Coordinates of C-alpha atoms in Angstrom, one line a residue:
X1 CA -35.2 236.7 -19.3
X2 CA -31.8 237.1 -18.0
X3 CA -31.5 233.3 -18.3
X4 CA -32.6 233.0 -21.8
X5 CA -30.1 235.7 -22.7
X6 CA -27.4 233.7 -21.0
X7 CA -28.6 230.7 -22.8
X8 CA -28.3 232.6 -25.9
X9 CA -30.7 232.3 -29.0
X10 CA -31.6 228.5 -30.0
X11 CA -29.6 227.8 -32.8
X12 CA -31.3 226.6 -36.3
X13 CA -30.9 222.8 -36.7
X14 CA -30.8 223.1 -40.4
X15 CA -27.6 225.1 -39.9
X16 CA -25.8 222.7 -37.8
X17 CA -22.8 221.1 -39.1
X18 CA -23.8 217.8 -38.8
X19 CA -26.8 218.5 -40.8
X20 CA -24.9 220.3 -43.3
X21 CA -22.5 217.6 -43.8
X22 CA -25.4 215.0 -44.4
X23 CA -26.7 217.4 -46.9
X24 CA -23.6 217.5 -48.6
X25 CA -23.0 213.3 -48.8
X26 CA -26.3 213.1 -49.8
X27 CA -26.0 215.6 -52.7
X28 CA -23.0 214.1 -54.1
X29 CA -24.4 210.5 -53.8
X30 CA -27.2 211.7 -56.2
X31 CA -25.0 213.5 -58.4
X32 CA -23.0 210.3 -58.7
X33 CA -26.0 208.2 -59.4
X34 CA -27.7 210.6 -61.7
X35 CA -24.2 210.7 -63.6
X36 CA -23.7 207.0 -63.7
X37 CA -27.5 206.4 -65.1
X38 CA -26.8 209.1 -67.8
X39 CA -23.5 207.5 -68.8
X40 CA -25.4 204.0 -69.0
X41 CA -28.1 205.1 -71.0
X42 CA -26.1 207.1 -73.7
X43 CA -24.0 204.2 -74.0
X44 CA -26.9 202.1 -74.4
X45 CA -28.2 204.5 -77.1
X46 CA -24.7 203.7 -79.1
X47 CA -24.7 200.1 -78.7
X48 CA -28.3 199.7 -79.8
X49 CA -28.2 202.3 -82.3
X50 CA -31.1 203.9 -81.1
X51 CA -33.3 206.3 -83.8
X52 CA -29.7 206.9 -85.3
X53 CA -29.9 209.4 -88.1
X54 CA -26.3 209.3 -89.7
X55 CA -24.4 205.9 -91.2
X56 CA -21.2 205.7 -91.7
X57 CA -21.0 203.2 -94.8
X58 CA -18.7 201.2 -96.8
X59 CA -19.2 200.5 -100.4
X60 CA -19.2 196.4 -101.1
X61 CA -19.5 196.2 -104.8
X62 CA -17.9 197.7 -107.9
X63 CA -21.1 198.9 -108.9
X64 CA -21.4 201.3 -105.8
X65 CA -25.0 200.4 -105.3
X66 CA -24.4 197.7 -102.3
X67 CA -23.0 199.1 -99.0
X68 CA -23.1 198.0 -95.4
X69 CA -23.3 200.2 -92.4
X70 CA -19.9 200.5 -90.4
X71 CA -20.9 202.7 -87.5
X72 CA -24.4 204.5 -87.0
X73 CA -24.6 208.0 -84.6
X74 CA -27.0 211.0 -83.9
X75 CA -26.5 214.1 -86.1
X76 CA -27.4 216.4 -83.5
X77 CA -25.0 215.0 -81.4
X78 CA -22.5 215.3 -83.5
X79 CA -23.1 218.8 -84.4
X80 CA -23.0 219.8 -80.7
X81 CA -19.8 218.0 -79.4
X82 CA -17.4 217.9 -82.7
X83 CA -18.5 220.4 -85.2
X84 CA -15.1 219.5 -87.3
X85 CA -16.2 216.0 -88.1
X86 CA -19.7 216.8 -89.1
X87 CA -18.4 219.6 -91.6
X88 CA -15.9 216.8 -93.1
X89 CA -18.9 214.6 -93.4
X90 CA -21.1 217.3 -95.4
X91 CA -18.0 217.6 -97.6
X92 CA -17.8 214.6 -98.9
X93 CA -19.5 213.8 -102.6
X94 CA -21.1 210.6 -101.3
X95 CA -23.2 212.4 -98.2
X96 CA -27.0 212.3 -99.2
X97 CA -30.0 212.5 -97.2
X98 CA -33.1 209.9 -97.7
X99 CA -36.8 210.6 -97.7
X100 CA -36.7 209.6 -94.1
X101 CA -34.1 212.2 -93.3
X102 CA -31.5 209.6 -92.8
X103 CA -28.0 211.0 -93.5
X104 CA -25.0 208.3 -95.2
X105 CA -21.7 209.0 -95.9
X106 CA -19.1 206.7 -97.8
X107 CA -16.3 206.1 -94.9
X108 CA -13.6 205.6 -97.8
X109 CA -13.9 209.4 -98.6
X110 CA -12.5 210.3 -94.9
X111 CA -8.9 210.0 -94.1
X112 CA -9.2 207.9 -91.3
X113 CA -9.4 204.2 -90.8
X114 CA -12.8 202.5 -90.0
X115 CA -11.2 201.8 -86.4
X116 CA -10.6 205.4 -85.8
X117 CA -13.8 206.6 -86.9
X118 CA -15.5 203.7 -84.7
X119 CA -13.6 205.0 -81.9
X120 CA -14.3 208.8 -82.5
X121 CA -18.0 207.8 -82.7
X122 CA -18.2 206.1 -79.6
X123 CA -16.7 208.7 -78.0
X124 CA -19.5 211.2 -78.6
X125 CA -21.4 209.4 -76.1
X126 CA -18.7 208.6 -73.4
X127 CA -15.8 211.2 -73.4
X128 CA -15.5 214.5 -71.4
X129 CA -15.4 217.5 -74.0
X130 CA -11.8 217.7 -73.6
X131 CA -10.9 214.1 -74.3
X132 CA -12.9 214.2 -77.5
X133 CA -11.1 217.3 -78.9
X134 CA -7.9 215.7 -77.8
X135 CA -8.6 212.6 -79.8
X136 CA -9.8 214.4 -82.8
X137 CA -6.4 216.5 -82.7
X138 CA -4.6 213.1 -82.6
X139 CA -6.5 211.9 -85.7
X140 CA -5.6 215.3 -87.5
X141 CA -2.1 214.3 -87.5
X142 CA -2.8 211.7 -89.9
X143 CA -4.1 214.3 -92.5
X144 CA -1.9 216.5 -94.8
X145 CA -0.5 219.7 -93.2
X146 CA -2.6 222.1 -94.7
X147 CA -5.9 219.8 -93.7
X148 CA -4.1 219.5 -90.3
X149 CA -3.7 223.2 -89.7
X150 CA -7.3 223.9 -90.7
X151 CA -8.8 220.9 -88.4
X152 CA -6.7 222.4 -85.5
X153 CA -8.3 225.9 -86.3
X154 CA -11.7 224.3 -86.0
X155 CA -10.9 222.3 -83.0
X156 CA -9.5 225.3 -81.1
X157 CA -12.9 227.2 -81.8
X158 CA -14.8 224.4 -80.7
X159 CA -13.0 224.0 -77.4
X160 CA -13.5 227.9 -76.9
X161 CA -17.2 227.3 -76.9
X162 CA -17.1 224.6 -74.2
X163 CA -17.2 225.8 -70.6
X164 CA -16.0 222.5 -69.0
X165 CA -12.2 223.0 -68.4
X166 CA -9.8 219.7 -68.1
X167 CA -9.0 221.1 -64.5
X168 CA -12.5 220.6 -63.4
X169 CA -12.8 217.3 -64.9
X170 CA -9.9 216.1 -62.9
X171 CA -10.6 217.9 -59.6
X172 CA -14.4 216.8 -59.8
X173 CA -15.1 213.7 -57.8
X174 CA -17.7 212.7 -60.2
X175 CA -16.9 211.0 -63.7
X176 CA -15.7 213.0 -66.8
X177 CA -19.4 212.3 -68.1
X178 CA -20.1 215.5 -66.4
X179 CA -19.1 217.3 -69.9
X180 CA -21.2 215.0 -72.1
X181 CA -23.9 216.0 -69.7
X182 CA -23.5 219.6 -70.2
X183 CA -23.1 219.3 -74.0
X184 CA -26.1 217.1 -74.3
X185 CA -28.5 219.9 -72.1
X186 CA -27.3 222.5 -74.1
X187 CA -29.0 220.8 -77.0
X188 CA -32.3 221.2 -75.3
X189 CA -31.2 224.8 -74.1
X190 CA -30.4 225.9 -77.3
X191 CA -33.0 224.0 -79.1
X192 CA -30.8 223.0 -82.4
X193 CA -31.6 220.2 -84.6
X194 CA -34.6 219.1 -82.9
X195 CA -36.7 216.6 -84.6
X196 CA -39.9 216.2 -82.4
X197 CA -42.4 218.7 -80.7
X198 CA -44.0 218.1 -77.5
X199 CA -47.3 219.6 -77.5
X200 CA -49.1 220.4 -74.0
X201 CA -52.8 220.9 -73.2
X202 CA -52.5 224.5 -73.8
X203 CA -51.1 224.0 -77.2
X204 CA -47.6 225.2 -75.6
X205 CA -45.1 223.6 -78.1
X206 CA -41.5 222.5 -76.7
X207 CA -38.7 221.0 -79.1
X208 CA -36.9 217.8 -78.2
X209 CA -34.8 215.0 -79.8
X210 CA -36.2 211.6 -80.3
X211 CA -33.2 209.8 -79.5
X212 CA -32.6 211.7 -76.0
X213 CA -36.2 210.7 -75.1
X214 CA -35.9 206.9 -76.1
X215 CA -32.7 206.2 -74.5
X216 CA -33.7 207.6 -71.0
X217 CA -37.2 206.7 -70.9
X218 CA -38.6 202.9 -71.9
X219 CA -41.9 204.4 -72.7
X220 CA -40.6 206.7 -75.5
X221 CA -38.6 204.1 -76.6
X222 CA -41.6 202.0 -77.2
X223 CA -43.7 205.1 -78.7
X224 CA -41.1 206.3 -80.7
X225 CA -39.3 203.3 -82.5
X226 CA -42.4 201.0 -82.7
X227 CA -45.5 201.0 -85.2
X228 CA -47.1 203.6 -83.2
X229 CA -48.3 206.9 -84.9
X230 CA -46.2 208.9 -82.8
X231 CA -43.1 206.8 -84.4
X232 CA -43.4 209.1 -87.6
X233 CA -45.3 212.3 -86.1
X234 CA -43.4 215.6 -85.8
X235 CA -45.6 216.8 -82.9
X236 CA -46.6 214.7 -80.0
X237 CA -49.3 215.3 -77.8
X238 CA -48.9 214.9 -73.8
X239 CA -52.0 215.4 -71.9
X240 CA -52.2 215.8 -68.2
X241 CA -49.1 217.4 -67.5
X242 CA -48.1 221.1 -66.7
X243 CA -45.4 223.1 -68.6
X244 CA -43.2 223.5 -65.6
X245 CA -43.3 219.7 -64.8
X246 CA -42.6 218.6 -68.5
X247 CA -39.8 221.3 -68.3
X248 CA -38.2 219.6 -65.3
X249 CA -38.6 216.1 -66.8
X250 CA -36.8 217.4 -70.0
X251 CA -33.9 218.7 -67.9
X252 CA -33.6 215.7 -66.2
X253 CA -33.6 213.6 -69.3
X254 CA -31.1 215.4 -70.7
X255 CA -28.8 215.3 -67.7
X256 CA -29.3 218.7 -65.9
X257 CA -31.4 218.4 -62.8
X258 CA -30.1 217.6 -59.4
X259 CA -32.7 219.3 -57.3
X260 CA -36.3 220.2 -57.8
X261 CA -37.9 223.7 -57.7
X262 CA -39.9 224.6 -55.0
X263 CA -42.9 225.4 -56.8
X264 CA -42.8 222.0 -58.4
X265 CA -45.8 219.8 -58.4
X266 CA -44.6 216.6 -56.6
X267 CA -47.6 214.5 -57.3
X268 CA -47.9 215.4 -60.8
X269 CA -44.1 214.3 -61.4
X270 CA -44.3 211.0 -59.5
X271 CA -47.4 210.1 -61.4
X272 CA -45.5 210.4 -65.0
X273 CA -42.3 209.3 -63.3
X274 CA -44.3 205.9 -63.3
X275 CA -46.0 206.1 -66.4
X276 CA -42.8 207.3 -68.4
X277 CA -40.8 205.0 -66.3
X278 CA -37.8 207.3 -65.3
X279 CA -36.0 205.6 -62.9
X280 CA -33.8 208.9 -62.1
X281 CA -36.6 211.0 -61.4
X282 CA -37.5 208.7 -58.7
X283 CA -34.1 209.4 -57.2
X284 CA -34.5 213.1 -57.7
X285 CA -38.0 213.2 -55.9
X286 CA -36.9 211.0 -53.2
X287 CA -33.9 213.5 -52.4
X288 CA -36.2 216.2 -52.5
X289 CA -38.5 215.1 -50.0
X290 CA -35.7 214.1 -47.6
X291 CA -34.1 217.5 -48.0
X292 CA -37.2 219.6 -47.9
X293 CA -39.8 217.7 -45.8
X294 CA -37.9 215.2 -43.7
X295 CA -34.5 217.3 -43.4
X296 CA -32.4 214.0 -43.9
X297 CA -34.5 212.6 -40.7
X298 CA -32.4 214.8 -38.2
X299 CA -33.7 215.0 -34.5
X300 CA -37.6 216.0 -34.6
X301 CA -38.4 219.7 -35.2
X302 CA -41.7 221.3 -35.5
X303 CA -41.5 221.1 -39.4
X304 CA -40.5 217.2 -39.5
X305 CA -43.3 216.4 -37.2
X306 CA -45.6 217.6 -39.5
X307 CA -44.4 216.5 -42.7
X308 CA -42.8 213.1 -42.5
X309 CA -46.1 211.8 -41.5
X310 CA -47.1 213.3 -45.2
X311 CA -44.1 211.7 -46.8
X312 CA -45.1 208.3 -45.4
X313 CA -48.6 208.1 -47.0
X314 CA -46.6 209.5 -50.4
X315 CA -44.3 206.9 -50.4
X316 CA -46.7 204.2 -49.3
X317 CA -48.9 205.2 -52.5
X318 CA -46.2 205.6 -54.7
X319 CA -44.3 202.5 -53.7
X320 CA -41.3 204.2 -53.0
X321 CA -39.8 201.6 -50.5
X322 CA -36.6 203.4 -49.6
X323 CA -38.4 206.7 -48.6
X324 CA -41.0 204.5 -46.7
X325 CA -38.5 202.3 -44.9
X326 CA -36.8 205.8 -43.9
X327 CA -40.0 207.3 -42.7
X328 CA -41.4 204.2 -40.5
X329 CA -37.6 204.0 -39.0
X330 CA -37.5 207.7 -38.0
X331 CA -41.2 207.7 -36.6
X332 CA -40.4 204.5 -34.7
X333 CA -37.2 205.9 -33.4
X334 CA -38.8 209.1 -32.0
X335 CA -42.0 207.3 -31.0
X336 CA -42.9 209.5 -28.1
X337 CA -42.4 212.6 -30.0
X338 CA -44.3 211.5 -33.2
X339 CA -47.2 209.2 -32.0
X340 CA -48.9 212.4 -29.8
X341 CA -48.9 214.6 -32.7
X342 CA -52.2 215.5 -34.6
X343 CA -50.4 215.3 -37.8
X344 CA -49.7 211.4 -36.9
X345 CA -52.8 210.8 -35.2
X346 CA -54.8 211.8 -38.3
X347 CA -53.3 209.5 -40.7
X348 CA -55.3 206.9 -42.3
X349 CA -56.2 203.5 -40.5
X350 CA -54.0 201.4 -42.8
X351 CA -50.9 203.9 -42.3
X352 CA -51.4 203.7 -38.4
X353 CA -51.5 199.9 -38.6
X354 CA -48.4 200.1 -40.9
X355 CA -46.5 202.1 -38.2
X356 CA -47.8 199.8 -35.2
X357 CA -46.4 196.7 -37.3
X358 CA -43.3 198.0 -37.9
X359 CA -42.6 198.9 -34.2
X360 CA -43.4 195.5 -33.2
X361 CA -41.4 194.1 -35.5
X362 CA -38.3 196.0 -34.3
X363 CA -38.9 194.7 -30.7
X364 CA -35.4 193.0 -29.4
X365 CA -34.4 191.2 -26.1
X366 CA -32.1 194.5 -25.4
X367 CA -34.6 197.2 -26.7
X368 CA -37.9 195.5 -25.1
X369 CA -37.9 197.6 -21.7
X370 CA -36.9 200.9 -23.3
X371 CA -39.8 200.4 -25.9
X372 CA -42.2 199.1 -23.2
X373 CA -41.6 202.4 -21.1
X374 CA -41.7 204.7 -24.2
X375 CA -45.1 203.4 -25.0
X376 CA -46.5 203.4 -21.5
X377 CA -45.3 207.2 -21.3
X378 CA -47.1 207.7 -24.8
X379 CA -50.3 206.3 -23.6
X380 CA -50.7 208.3 -20.4
X381 CA -49.7 211.4 -22.6
X382 CA -52.0 211.3 -25.0
X383 CA -54.6 214.3 -24.9
X384 CA -58.0 213.6 -24.1
X385 CA -59.1 215.3 -27.5
X386 CA -61.3 213.9 -30.4
X387 CA -58.3 213.7 -32.8
X388 CA -56.2 211.5 -30.4
X389 CA -59.1 208.7 -30.1
X390 CA -57.8 207.7 -33.8
X391 CA -54.4 206.8 -32.5
X392 CA -55.6 205.5 -29.1
X393 CA -56.3 202.0 -29.7
X394 CA -53.0 201.5 -31.9
X395 CA -51.0 202.6 -29.0
X396 CA -53.0 200.3 -26.5
X397 CA -52.2 197.6 -28.9
X398 CA -48.5 198.5 -29.5
X399 CA -48.4 198.2 -25.5
X400 CA -50.0 194.8 -25.4
X401 CA -47.6 193.5 -28.1
X402 CA -44.5 195.0 -26.4
X403 CA -45.8 193.6 -23.1
X404 CA -46.4 190.2 -24.5
X405 CA -42.9 190.0 -26.0
X406 CA -41.3 191.6 -22.9
X407 CA -43.0 188.6 -20.7
X408 CA -42.3 185.9 -23.1
X409 CA -38.7 186.7 -22.8
X410 CA -38.7 187.7 -19.3
X411 CA -35.4 186.0 -18.5
X412 CA -33.2 188.4 -20.7
X413 CA -34.8 192.1 -20.1
X414 CA -34.9 191.5 -16.2
X415 CA -31.2 191.4 -15.9
X416 CA -30.5 194.8 -17.8
X417 CA -29.8 198.0 -16.2
X418 CA -33.2 199.7 -17.5
X419 CA -35.3 197.3 -15.7
X420 CA -33.5 197.8 -12.5
X421 CA -33.9 201.6 -13.2
X422 CA -37.6 201.1 -12.7
X423 CA -37.4 199.5 -9.3
X424 CA -34.9 202.2 -8.4
X425 CA -37.1 204.8 -8.3
X426 CA -35.8 206.4 -11.8
X427 CA -39.2 206.1 -13.9
X428 CA -41.1 204.3 -11.4
X429 CA -44.3 203.2 -13.1
X430 CA -46.5 201.1 -10.5
X431 CA -48.8 200.2 -12.8
X432 CA -46.4 199.3 -15.7
X433 CA -44.3 197.0 -13.5
X434 CA -47.5 195.4 -11.7
X435 CA -48.8 194.8 -15.5
X436 CA -45.5 193.4 -16.6
X437 CA -45.2 191.1 -14.2
X438 CA -48.9 190.0 -14.1
X439 CA -48.1 189.1 -17.8
X440 CA -45.1 187.0 -16.8
X441 CA -47.3 184.9 -14.4
X442 CA -49.7 184.3 -17.0
X443 CA -47.3 182.6 -19.6
X444 CA -45.5 180.7 -16.7
X445 CA -45.3 176.9 -17.7
X446 CA -43.4 174.1 -16.4
X447 CA -40.1 174.6 -18.5
X448 CA -39.9 178.3 -17.3
X449 CA -41.4 178.5 -13.9
X450 CA -38.0 177.5 -11.9
X451 CA -36.2 180.1 -14.1
X452 CA -38.4 182.7 -13.2
X453 CA -38.9 181.9 -9.6
X454 CA -35.1 182.4 -9.3
X455 CA -35.3 185.6 -11.1
X456 CA -37.7 186.6 -8.6
X457 CA -36.0 185.2 -5.8
X458 CA -32.7 187.7 -6.7
X459 CA -35.1 190.7 -7.2
X460 CA -36.4 190.1 -3.7
X461 CA -33.2 189.7 -2.4
X462 CA -32.1 193.4 -3.8
X463 CA -34.7 194.9 -1.5
X464 CA -31.7 194.9 1.0
X465 CA -30.3 197.8 -1.2
X466 CA -31.1 201.5 -0.4
X467 CA -31.7 202.1 -3.8
X468 CA -34.8 199.9 -4.5
X469 CA -38.1 201.5 -4.4
X470 CA -40.2 200.8 -1.6
X471 CA -43.1 200.1 -3.5
X472 CA -41.4 198.2 -5.8
X473 CA -40.4 195.8 -3.0
X474 CA -44.2 195.1 -2.2
X475 CA -44.7 194.5 -6.2
X476 CA -41.6 192.0 -6.3
X477 CA -42.9 190.1 -3.0
X478 CA -46.1 189.5 -4.6
X479 CA -44.7 188.5 -8.0
X480 CA -42.1 186.1 -6.0
X481 CA -45.5 184.5 -4.0
X482 CA -47.3 184.1 -7.6
X483 CA -44.4 182.3 -8.9
X484 CA -44.0 180.1 -6.2
X485 CA -47.8 179.5 -5.8
X486 CA -47.7 178.5 -9.6
X487 CA -44.8 175.9 -9.0
X488 CA -46.8 174.4 -5.9
X489 CA -49.7 173.8 -7.9
X490 CA -48.1 172.3 -10.5
X491 CA -45.1 170.5 -9.0
X492 CA -45.8 167.0 -10.4
X493 CA -44.9 168.5 -13.8
X494 CA -42.4 171.2 -12.8
X495 CA -40.2 169.1 -10.9
X496 CA -39.4 166.8 -14.0
X497 CA -38.6 169.8 -16.2
X498 CA -35.0 170.4 -17.3
X499 CA -34.9 173.4 -15.1
X500 CA -35.6 172.2 -12.0
X501 CA -32.4 171.2 -10.8
X502 CA -31.3 174.7 -11.1
X503 CA -33.3 175.5 -7.8
X504 CA -31.6 175.4 -4.4
X505 CA -32.2 172.4 -2.7
X506 CA -33.8 174.3 0.4
X507 CA -36.2 176.3 -2.3
X508 CA -37.2 172.8 -3.8
X509 CA -38.0 171.2 -0.3
X510 CA -40.0 174.2 0.8
X511 CA -42.1 173.9 -2.5
X512 CA -42.7 170.3 -1.8
X513 CA -44.0 171.0 1.5
X514 CA -46.4 173.5 0.2
X515 CA -47.3 171.6 -3.0
X516 CA -50.8 170.4 -3.5
X517 CA -49.6 167.1 -4.8
X518 CA -46.2 165.6 -5.1
X519 CA -46.0 162.7 -7.6
X520 CA -42.5 160.6 -6.7
X521 CA -42.9 157.8 -9.2
X522 CA -40.7 159.6 -11.8
X523 CA -41.4 161.6 -15.0
X524 CA -44.7 160.1 -16.8
X525 CA -44.0 157.6 -19.5
X526 CA -44.6 158.6 -22.8
X527 CA -48.0 157.3 -24.5
X528 CA -47.6 154.1 -26.8
X529 CA -47.7 155.2 -30.4
X530 CA -50.7 154.1 -32.2
X531 CA -49.5 152.3 -35.6
X532 CA -51.7 152.8 -38.7
X533 CA -52.3 149.2 -38.9
X534 CA -54.0 149.0 -35.6
X535 CA -55.9 152.1 -36.5
X536 CA -57.2 150.2 -39.6
X537 CA -58.3 147.2 -37.5
X538 CA -60.4 149.4 -35.3
X539 CA -62.0 151.1 -38.2
X540 CA -63.0 147.8 -39.5
X541 CA -64.5 147.0 -36.0
X542 CA -66.5 150.1 -36.1
X543 CA -68.1 149.9 -39.4
X544 CA -71.4 148.8 -39.1
X545 CA -72.6 145.7 -40.4

């Protein structure tokens, strides 16, 4: 008890400085990505004139019957972001509404040039609230003094209703589109000028705006702008989605969501993310899973050990490659901690095979010894319970693959410090070293035998140092004898290899004395190539009469 009090209570890993810093960076990155995606969609909405309902036109004939469209926009957005311009448009005598709720206004009745109007309308889809109102004030200077005073008062009233200040715009690390996102989300929250109702299975109706749905989702764009029944309907049925999930998706489409509520249904959201083709929702779900379930892949805690395997299943089934790669990398990094957990051992066979293959692909010349040691410890630490039988074959397979890779490239890891550590007693595993050296002997060939024998001789000479484990000395001596025996039995091919000259002359003479057969006639000549013409003649001779 006294020792525990001296050590103090264990700190919460989710409150550590490194974790909080990581969480802050990830959140800022998500905000930047969502802001950029929203800005691109809104600019595309203006550029492609998606479901516009307000046209600024120019009269091209004397009879005032022929007109051409100068610029198009959306009345709901103009009412929200620049009410004075909307009031001026309604006050024009040419302002009219068609049967399809399309509004037109003659641009010549407005006291601004066409370029000024186009720039102002374009700013509705890109500028911050302060910059937009600043442009409007500059335009008002071209109007008469009375109109200018009235317009400035209207602008001041509009600015007073906007909570997004210029100081916050300048100090924010994000772009000025944050003000645009707040204004657009205000349209959903205030339910102003909506032109479509989304109906759920329980007959609950949520009002929305067609152009926001269309520019933020290609699914809704095809539905609302094509020849489907929904393109002209005022109510659209959305079966199979709950009220909470639809609200979360709408908040995201209108530029508000940065994190998901704890009670949300991730499976349901991901299903509609794919169906409705909402790419930004994928980023939000990814962030939510990394934060709430994976803790941004910090050092393993009890919660991570249980939830990361579930996230791996989810990302594999939903084809979220980035999250899937992060889960696989984390499981591989902490292999000794994760593979012996019940939450991992009870994963489906295809997921276990995926993890095993991933770890095999991560093998390198510098990590194979460490990997082999970890896998061997894992094999020995697996509990003898039924659920562990599911992961045991994959553990043995990974051990065999790691053993084969290490033996195949034995000349590199044998000179590393972690291999010498095994022989010096730290982490000594006699069965592991015996199995590795036996695998090396199995893979010996005429080219590699001389090099391996030199390494075995160096290991044998290391027995003179005090740090070498006495049991390891016997294993190394046996390994040296096996390499010596292989070369003695295959000297006729080994002595003509490119590595034979690397052996000391004394060792060469000793091998020749103990060899089964010594061929001093020189390297064997290559067989004479068989020409195609000779093969044809041979076939003719063998052809029966």
